[in-house]
Short mmCIF file of C-alpha atoms in Angstrom, two decimals:
data_model
loop_
_atom_site.label_atom_id
_atom_site.label_comp_id
_atom_site.label_asym_id
_atom_site.label_seq_id
_atom_site.Cartn_x
_atom_site.Cartn_y
_atom_site.Cartn_z
CA MET U 271 -2.20 19.75 -30.27
CA PRO U 272 -4.09 16.49 -30.93
CA SER U 273 -4.85 14.33 -27.90
CA LEU U 274 -3.44 10.84 -28.22
CA PRO U 275 -4.55 7.79 -26.23
CA PRO U 276 -1.99 6.75 -23.60
CA GLU U 277 0.18 3.80 -24.55
CA THR U 278 1.32 0.93 -22.35
CA VAL U 279 4.88 -0.17 -21.72
CA SER U 280 6.29 -3.28 -20.11
CA CYS U 281 9.06 -4.08 -17.64
CA GLU U 282 11.62 -6.86 -17.44
CA ILE U 283 10.21 -8.99 -14.61
CA ALA U 284 9.73 -12.69 -14.11
CA PRO U 285 6.52 -14.15 -15.62
CA SER U 286 5.46 -15.46 -12.20
CA VAL U 287 5.28 -11.89 -10.84
CA ARG U 288 4.26 -10.07 -14.02
CA GLN U 289 2.04 -7.08 -13.34
CA GLU U 290 -0.17 -4.87 -15.46
CA PRO U 291 1.79 -2.75 -17.96
CA TRP U 292 2.57 0.89 -17.34
CA ILE U 293 0.58 3.72 -18.87
CA CYS U 294 2.90 6.68 -19.49
CA ARG U 295 2.18 10.07 -20.98
CA LEU U 296 3.28 13.69 -21.11
CA SER U 297 0.47 16.23 -20.70
CA VAL U 298 1.05 19.81 -21.82
CA VAL U 299 -0.75 22.10 -19.35
CA ALA U 300 0.51 25.55 -20.42
CA PRO U 301 0.05 27.57 -22.52
CA ARG U 302 -3.69 26.96 -22.56
CA GLU U 303 -4.01 26.68 -26.35
CA LEU U 304 -1.51 23.79 -26.48
CA ARG U 305 -3.08 21.63 -23.78
CA GLY U 306 -3.06 18.00 -24.83
CA VAL U 307 -1.58 14.56 -24.26
CA ILE U 308 1.47 12.90 -25.81
CA ALA U 309 1.54 9.13 -25.35
CA LEU U 310 4.89 7.59 -24.38
CA ASP U 311 5.78 3.93 -24.86
CA GLU U 312 8.88 1.75 -25.22
CA ALA U 313 10.01 3.43 -28.44
CA PRO U 314 12.28 6.50 -28.18
CA ARG U 315 10.21 9.66 -28.53
CA THR U 316 11.45 13.07 -29.70
CA ILE U 317 9.46 16.17 -28.84
CA GLY U 318 9.97 19.46 -30.60
CA ARG U 319 8.44 22.16 -32.73
CA GLN U 320 8.82 20.09 -35.91
CA ALA U 321 9.36 16.56 -34.58
CA ASP U 322 8.13 14.10 -37.19
CA PRO U 323 5.93 11.06 -36.47
CA PRO U 324 5.93 8.18 -35.82
CA LEU U 325 8.82 8.64 -33.36
CA GLY U 326 8.33 12.36 -32.88
CA SER U 327 5.58 14.53 -31.41
CA SER U 328 5.12 18.15 -32.37
CA VAL U 329 4.58 20.97 -29.86
CA PRO U 330 4.13 23.99 -32.14
CA HIS U 331 5.41 26.82 -29.97
CA ARG U 332 7.93 29.47 -31.02
CA THR U 333 10.11 28.88 -27.91
CA VAL U 334 10.40 25.14 -28.58
CA SER U 335 13.34 23.97 -30.68
CA ARG U 336 12.81 21.78 -33.73
CA ARG U 337 14.10 18.79 -31.73
CA HIS U 338 13.93 19.76 -28.06
CA LEU U 339 13.59 16.66 -25.83
CA GLU U 340 14.16 12.93 -26.13
CA PHE U 341 12.35 10.33 -24.00
CA ARG U 342 13.61 6.75 -23.65
CA TRP U 343 12.08 3.87 -21.68
CA ASP U 344 14.25 2.00 -19.17
CA PRO U 345 12.66 -1.49 -18.80
CA LYS U 346 14.69 -2.29 -15.69
CA ALA U 347 13.79 0.90 -13.84
CA CYS U 348 10.25 0.88 -15.30
CA ARG U 349 10.31 4.59 -16.07
CA HIS U 350 11.28 7.04 -18.76
CA LEU U 351 14.52 8.95 -19.04
CA VAL U 352 14.58 12.41 -20.59
CA ARG U 353 17.37 14.60 -21.95
CA ASP U 354 17.63 17.96 -23.67
CA LEU U 355 18.81 17.76 -27.28
CA GLY U 356 20.79 21.00 -27.19
CA SER U 357 17.75 23.25 -27.41
CA ARG U 358 18.10 27.02 -27.69
CA ASN U 359 15.81 27.91 -24.75
CA GLY U 360 16.63 24.99 -22.49
CA SER U 361 14.61 22.61 -20.33
CA ALA U 362 14.09 22.00 -16.62
CA ILE U 363 12.52 19.47 -14.23
CA PHE U 364 10.97 21.08 -11.15
CA GLY U 365 13.05 24.16 -11.96
CA GLN U 366 16.34 22.22 -12.10
CA PRO U 367 18.13 22.70 -15.46
CA LEU U 368 18.12 19.67 -17.74
CA GLY U 369 21.12 19.01 -19.96
CA GLU U 370 22.13 16.27 -22.36
CA LEU U 371 22.74 13.82 -19.52
CA PRO U 372 19.59 11.64 -19.18
CA ARG U 373 17.51 12.12 -16.06
CA VAL U 374 14.95 9.79 -14.57
CA LEU U 375 11.30 10.85 -14.43
CA ASP U 376 8.97 10.01 -11.57
CA ASP U 377 5.19 10.21 -11.67
CA ASN U 378 3.93 13.82 -11.75
CA ALA U 379 7.31 15.34 -12.59
CA VAL U 380 6.90 18.90 -13.91
CA LEU U 381 8.90 19.77 -17.04
CA ARG U 382 9.39 23.13 -18.67
CA PHE U 383 10.86 23.25 -22.17
CA GLY U 384 11.00 26.69 -23.70
CA ASP U 385 7.84 28.40 -22.48
CA VAL U 386 5.85 25.15 -22.41
CA VAL U 387 4.93 23.46 -19.12
CA ALA U 388 4.10 19.74 -19.04
CA VAL U 389 3.53 16.94 -16.53
CA TYR U 390 4.84 13.38 -16.86
CA GLU U 391 2.57 10.61 -15.54
CA ARG U 392 3.08 6.88 -15.12
CA ARG U 393 0.64 4.41 -13.65
CA ARG U 394 -0.21 0.74 -13.86
CA GLY U 395 -2.91 -0.01 -16.42
CA PRO U 396 -5.22 -0.65 -18.01
CA LEU U 397 -7.48 2.27 -17.07
CA VAL U 398 -11.05 2.71 -18.29
CA ASP U 399 -12.84 5.95 -17.38
CA PRO U 400 -16.39 4.88 -16.40
CA PRO U 401 -19.22 6.91 -17.98
CA THR U 402 -21.44 6.44 -14.93
CA VAL U 403 -19.39 8.63 -12.58
CA ASP U 404 -20.30 12.31 -12.69
CA ARG U 405 -17.21 14.17 -13.88
CA ALA U 406 -18.52 17.34 -12.25
CA ALA U 407 -18.46 15.55 -8.89
CA VAL U 408 -15.04 13.94 -9.42
CA PRO U 409 -13.38 16.19 -12.01
CA GLY U 410 -9.99 15.93 -13.63
CA GLU U 411 -7.98 14.23 -16.37
CA ALA U 412 -5.03 12.99 -14.29
CA LEU U 413 -4.43 9.23 -14.42
CA ALA U 414 -4.87 9.08 -10.63
CA ILE U 415 -8.33 10.65 -10.97
CA VAL U 416 -9.34 8.28 -13.78
CA ALA U 417 -8.34 5.41 -11.48
CA LEU U 418 -10.39 6.94 -8.65
CA ARG U 419 -13.49 7.26 -10.83
CA ALA U 420 -13.07 3.63 -11.89
CA ALA U 421 -12.81 2.55 -8.24
CA ILE U 422 -15.92 4.57 -7.33
CA ALA U 423 -17.88 2.90 -10.13
CA ARG U 424 -16.84 -0.56 -8.90
CA ALA U 425 -17.62 0.11 -5.24
CA ALA U 426 -20.83 2.11 -5.60
CA ARG U 427 -23.35 -0.71 -6.13
CA ASP U 428 -21.87 -3.01 -3.46
CA PRO U 429 -23.48 -2.52 -0.01
CA SER U 430 -20.17 -3.12 1.80
CA PRO U 431 -18.48 -0.27 3.71
CA VAL U 432 -16.03 2.01 1.89
CA LEU U 433 -12.93 3.62 3.37
CA LEU U 434 -11.79 6.82 1.65
CA ILE U 435 -8.17 7.71 2.39
CA GLY U 436 -6.70 11.06 1.45
CA GLU U 437 -5.17 14.26 2.67
CA SER U 438 -7.31 17.03 4.11
CA GLY U 439 -8.87 19.07 1.33
CA SER U 440 -8.44 16.40 -1.35
CA GLY U 441 -12.19 15.96 -1.99
CA LYS U 442 -13.20 12.91 0.06
CA GLU U 443 -16.67 14.29 0.82
CA ARG U 444 -17.38 14.75 -2.90
CA CYS U 445 -16.42 11.12 -3.47
CA ALA U 446 -18.73 9.97 -0.67
CA ALA U 447 -21.62 11.89 -2.23
CA GLU U 448 -20.96 10.29 -5.62
CA LEU U 449 -20.76 6.81 -4.08
CA HIS U 450 -24.14 7.44 -2.47
CA ARG U 451 -25.68 8.73 -5.71
CA LEU U 452 -24.50 5.74 -7.71
CA SER U 453 -25.64 3.28 -5.04
CA ARG U 454 -29.27 4.19 -5.85
CA ARG U 455 -30.17 3.83 -2.20
CA ARG U 456 -33.44 5.64 -1.58
CA GLY U 457 -32.56 7.01 1.84
CA PRO U 458 -30.53 10.16 2.49
CA LEU U 459 -26.81 10.77 2.77
CA VAL U 460 -26.13 11.72 6.40
CA THR U 461 -22.73 13.08 7.49
CA LEU U 462 -20.93 13.12 10.83
CA ASN U 463 -17.49 14.62 11.41
CA CYS U 464 -16.04 12.50 14.20
CA ALA U 465 -13.50 15.20 15.05
CA ALA U 466 -16.13 17.89 15.57
CA LEU U 467 -17.83 16.42 18.66
CA SER U 468 -16.74 15.37 22.11
CA PRO U 469 -16.56 11.61 22.79
CA GLN U 470 -19.66 11.90 24.97
CA LEU U 471 -21.73 13.43 22.19
CA ILE U 472 -20.56 11.16 19.36
CA GLU U 473 -22.27 8.07 20.79
CA SER U 474 -25.54 9.93 21.21
CA GLN U 475 -25.28 11.39 17.71
CA LEU U 476 -24.57 8.01 16.14
CA PHE U 477 -26.96 5.73 17.96
CA GLY U 478 -29.53 8.10 19.42
CA HIS U 479 -30.79 8.31 22.99
CA GLN U 480 -33.92 8.17 25.07
CA ARG U 481 -35.13 11.15 27.04
CA GLY U 482 -33.38 11.20 30.43
CA ALA U 483 -30.58 8.87 29.29
CA PHE U 484 -28.01 11.34 30.61
CA THR U 485 -27.85 14.81 32.11
CA GLY U 486 -29.21 17.29 29.61
CA ALA U 487 -31.11 14.71 27.54
CA THR U 488 -34.41 16.57 27.74
CA GLN U 489 -35.84 14.88 24.66
CA SER U 490 -35.27 11.70 22.72
CA GLN U 491 -33.10 11.65 19.59
CA VAL U 492 -33.18 9.03 16.83
CA GLY U 493 -29.45 9.26 16.02
CA LEU U 494 -27.71 9.42 12.66
CA PHE U 495 -27.80 5.68 11.95
CA ARG U 496 -31.59 5.74 12.01
CA ALA U 497 -31.67 9.07 10.17
CA ALA U 498 -29.65 7.40 7.39
CA ASP U 499 -31.88 4.29 7.29
CA GLY U 500 -32.17 3.14 3.69
CA GLY U 501 -29.36 5.48 2.71
CA THR U 502 -25.72 6.18 3.54
CA LEU U 503 -23.94 7.28 6.71
CA PHE U 504 -20.71 9.16 5.96
CA LEU U 505 -18.29 9.19 8.90
CA ASP U 506 -15.62 11.77 8.22
CA GLU U 507 -12.37 11.76 10.24
CA ILE U 508 -13.04 8.18 11.37
CA GLY U 509 -9.55 8.03 12.89
CA GLU U 510 -10.80 10.36 15.64
CA LEU U 511 -13.53 7.96 16.79
CA PRO U 512 -12.87 7.04 20.45
CA LEU U 513 -11.64 3.48 21.03
CA ASP U 514 -14.48 2.64 23.41
CA LEU U 515 -17.06 3.44 20.72
CA GLN U 516 -15.42 1.41 17.99
CA PRO U 517 -16.89 -1.98 19.08
CA LYS U 518 -20.37 -0.44 18.98
CA LEU U 519 -19.78 0.87 15.47
CA LEU U 520 -18.46 -2.53 14.40
CA ARG U 521 -21.57 -4.23 15.77
CA ALA U 522 -23.83 -1.79 13.95
CA ILE U 523 -22.04 -2.46 10.66
CA GLU U 524 -21.91 -6.24 11.02
CA SER U 525 -25.33 -6.92 12.55
CA GLY U 526 -27.32 -3.96 11.29
CA GLU U 527 -28.44 -3.26 14.85
CA ILE U 528 -27.96 -0.31 17.20
CA LEU U 529 -28.69 0.24 20.89
CA PRO U 530 -29.75 3.83 21.66
CA LEU U 531 -28.51 5.24 24.95
CA GLY U 532 -30.89 4.67 27.82
CA THR U 533 -32.65 1.71 26.17
CA THR U 534 -32.38 -2.07 26.32
CA THR U 535 -33.85 -2.91 22.92
CA HIS U 536 -31.72 -3.23 19.81
CA LEU U 537 -33.14 -1.59 16.69
CA ARG U 538 -32.65 -2.70 13.10
CA VAL U 539 -31.07 -0.20 10.70
CA ASP U 540 -30.11 -0.37 7.03
CA ALA U 541 -27.44 2.26 6.46
CA ARG U 542 -24.38 1.79 4.32
CA VAL U 543 -21.27 3.20 6.01
CA ILE U 544 -18.67 5.24 4.16
CA ALA U 545 -15.74 6.38 6.30
CA ALA U 546 -12.97 8.83 5.50
CA THR U 547 -9.65 9.70 7.07
CA ASN U 548 -6.43 11.58 6.45
CA ARG U 549 -4.59 9.39 8.95
CA ASP U 550 -2.72 6.11 8.51
CA LEU U 551 -5.22 3.71 10.07
CA ALA U 552 -2.93 0.70 9.58
CA ALA U 553 -0.25 2.43 11.66
CA MET U 554 -2.88 3.34 14.25
CA VAL U 555 -3.89 -0.33 14.43
CA ASP U 556 -0.28 -1.34 15.05
CA ALA U 557 -0.03 1.34 17.76
CA GLY U 558 -3.21 0.14 19.46
CA GLU U 559 -5.04 3.36 18.62
CA PHE U 560 -7.62 1.82 16.28
CA ARG U 561 -9.31 -1.56 16.38
CA ARG U 562 -8.00 -4.07 13.87
CA ASP U 563 -11.40 -5.71 13.36
CA LEU U 564 -13.11 -2.40 12.65
CA HIS U 565 -10.38 -1.37 10.23
CA ALA U 566 -10.69 -4.68 8.38
CA ARG U 567 -14.44 -4.23 8.12
CA LEU U 568 -14.31 -0.63 6.93
CA ALA U 569 -11.62 -1.32 4.34
CA LEU U 570 -13.54 -3.88 2.28
CA TRP U 571 -13.42 -1.14 -0.34
CA ASN U 572 -10.25 0.91 0.16
CA LEU U 573 -10.28 3.98 -2.11
CA GLU U 574 -7.37 6.40 -2.21
CA VAL U 575 -8.27 10.00 -3.01
CA PRO U 576 -5.05 11.42 -4.50
CA ALA U 577 -3.51 14.60 -3.17
CA LEU U 578 -3.31 17.53 -5.56
CA ALA U 579 0.44 16.96 -5.93
CA ARG U 580 -0.40 13.57 -7.49
CA ARG U 581 -2.69 15.13 -10.10
CA ARG U 582 -0.66 18.10 -11.25
CA VAL U 583 -2.16 17.77 -14.72
CA ASP U 584 -5.38 19.27 -13.34
CA ILE U 585 -4.04 22.12 -11.19
CA LEU U 586 -4.42 24.95 -13.72
CA GLU U 587 -7.92 23.76 -14.61
CA TRP U 588 -8.76 23.63 -10.90
CA ILE U 589 -7.75 27.30 -10.68
CA GLU U 590 -10.19 28.11 -13.49
CA ARG U 591 -12.94 25.97 -11.94
CA LEU U 592 -12.59 27.37 -8.42
CA ALA U 593 -12.28 30.94 -9.73
CA THR U 594 -15.82 30.52 -11.10
CA ILE U 595 -17.03 29.40 -7.67
CA TRP U 596 -15.13 32.27 -6.01
CA ALA U 597 -16.87 34.79 -8.27
CA ALA U 598 -20.33 33.27 -7.74
CA GLU U 599 -19.92 33.46 -3.96
CA ARG U 600 -19.34 37.21 -4.33
CA GLY U 601 -22.13 37.86 -6.81
CA LEU U 602 -19.73 38.71 -9.63
CA GLU U 603 -20.89 38.38 -13.22
CA ARG U 604 -17.77 36.56 -14.35
CA PRO U 605 -14.77 34.89 -12.72
CA PRO U 606 -11.40 36.63 -12.56
CA ARG U 607 -9.05 35.62 -15.35
CA ILE U 608 -5.77 34.56 -13.74
CA ASP U 609 -3.10 34.41 -16.43
CA LEU U 610 0.40 33.23 -15.53
CA THR U 611 3.77 33.56 -17.22
CA PRO U 612 5.50 30.25 -18.06
CA ALA U 613 7.74 30.55 -14.98
CA ALA U 614 4.76 31.26 -12.72
CA ALA U 615 2.77 28.39 -14.25
CA ALA U 616 5.67 25.99 -13.65
CA LEU U 617 5.88 27.20 -10.04
CA VAL U 618 2.15 26.73 -9.44
CA VAL U 619 2.00 23.29 -11.07
CA GLY U 620 5.16 22.15 -9.28
CA HIS U 621 4.11 23.35 -5.82
CA ARG U 622 3.53 20.61 -3.23
CA TRP U 623 0.07 21.91 -2.26
CA PRO U 624 -0.05 20.60 1.33
CA ASP U 625 -3.48 22.22 1.76
CA ASN U 626 -4.73 20.72 -1.51
CA LEU U 627 -7.83 22.45 -2.91
CA ARG U 628 -8.00 24.81 0.07
CA GLY U 629 -4.61 26.10 -1.03
CA VAL U 630 -5.97 26.73 -4.54
CA HIS U 631 -8.84 28.73 -3.01
CA ARG U 632 -6.26 30.78 -1.13
CA LEU U 633 -4.21 31.44 -4.26
CA ILE U 634 -7.28 32.61 -6.18
CA HIS U 635 -8.26 34.95 -3.35
CA GLU U 636 -4.79 36.51 -3.36
CA LEU U 637 -4.45 36.85 -7.14
CA ALA U 638 -7.99 37.80 -8.17
CA HIS U 639 -7.44 41.51 -7.55
CA ARG U 640 -4.56 41.50 -10.06
CA GLU U 641 -6.85 40.80 -13.02
CA GLY U 642 -6.05 43.14 -15.88
CA GLU U 643 -2.32 43.26 -15.16
CA GLY U 644 -1.58 40.74 -17.90
CA ALA U 645 0.23 37.47 -17.34
CA LEU U 646 1.39 37.40 -13.72
CA PRO U 647 5.11 36.68 -13.25
CA GLU U 648 6.70 34.42 -10.68
CA ALA U 649 7.83 37.48 -8.70
CA VAL U 650 4.28 38.41 -7.66
CA MET U 651 3.31 34.92 -6.55
CA PRO U 652 2.59 34.67 -2.79
CA GLU U 653 5.56 33.93 -0.57
CA TRP U 654 3.94 30.77 0.79
CA LEU U 655 3.77 29.43 -2.76
CA LYS U 656 7.48 30.10 -3.36
CA ARG U 657 8.58 28.89 0.06
CA GLN U 658 9.55 25.34 -0.92
CA VAL U 659 12.12 26.74 -3.35
CA ALA U 660 13.22 29.62 -1.16
CA SER U 661 13.78 27.33 1.83
CA GLY U 662 16.42 25.44 -0.12
CA GLU U 663 14.64 22.08 -0.02
CA ALA U 664 16.14 19.45 -2.27
CA PRO U 665 14.35 18.89 -5.60
CA PRO U 666 12.30 15.71 -6.01
CA ALA U 667 13.99 12.50 -7.11
CA SER U 668 12.76 13.18 -10.64
CA ALA U 669 15.38 15.88 -11.00
CA ALA U 670 18.31 13.62 -10.12
CA ALA U 671 20.68 12.77 -12.95
CA LEU U 672 21.58 9.18 -13.64
CA THR U 673 25.13 8.25 -12.81
CA PRO U 674 27.00 6.66 -15.72
#
């Protein structure tokens, strides 16, 4: 299926508060041979096996009806509505049957029509994917990932601190490494996980110490700020940094000076700070658990690393990518081929993925031994993957029908 550039759509809002237009699209993710993008705009759009342009888009699959789905833009709600056009094999949103009554679509809604699985995306535009950012370091085609790469390109050459916010396992460390590479700073990238050390050791690790500065300090240590001189200091899990150390970190960032433990002389350092967290630092500030001045300083560049559930377009490709890594770690000549039935693919793409990429690693580990069994059905998927449906949780808002 040809890949079309995403279109922009507008909303009915007052000129004084007018925002950037929406970019909306439907990305087919399964079956593999049909992967591609269908641009959606303000004009009604019909999707089917033989839907004719300019107001129709063809998805040439035998289980798709000639005219299967209709998308319409609601300028007041600023989102698309979708309805089934009486198709033979039916349609669903997050597994909830779709009929002829229009339903509202939210960002990253998962649709299945016939045996085709697709993801709806909407995001404020315009978006330009920068050529400078290494797509191997920050991979993916989701709109949220394109926006992240654009933000990385903007922030990389500025010496100001960067705050990376995202769930555990979403890839914040990869982003920090790419920010460092693009900064062209000649010094190294040095990493400290603030949650991995006791409060007593963090200060020594950050700022260094003189021999005899405390019990057990049998030799001097330069500290990570000085180790990163001329380069970048990446502070992971910054929300775990003890309150009493936060003023010292703020001083180091603002003045470029540190005071090693056991000394009285401040030392000059030139290390750009990139911090990362999976916690809500603004809420921690309000609760008195994180210093407001340090948060303001760190967040000069505030980059959100989207969770996997906000880039569902890329999930099946992540399975292929991480399967290659899984095989290499075990010395295998080729990665396992994990084929999924349409129902299983819809389940995998629609899962909430609370563990993000770590959850994908887990899925690959559990399914790799089934290679050669053909397309794997939903029934053999791990129980933890099916749990959100089995537990009877309500479907996302995307599946809710509009009331007349």
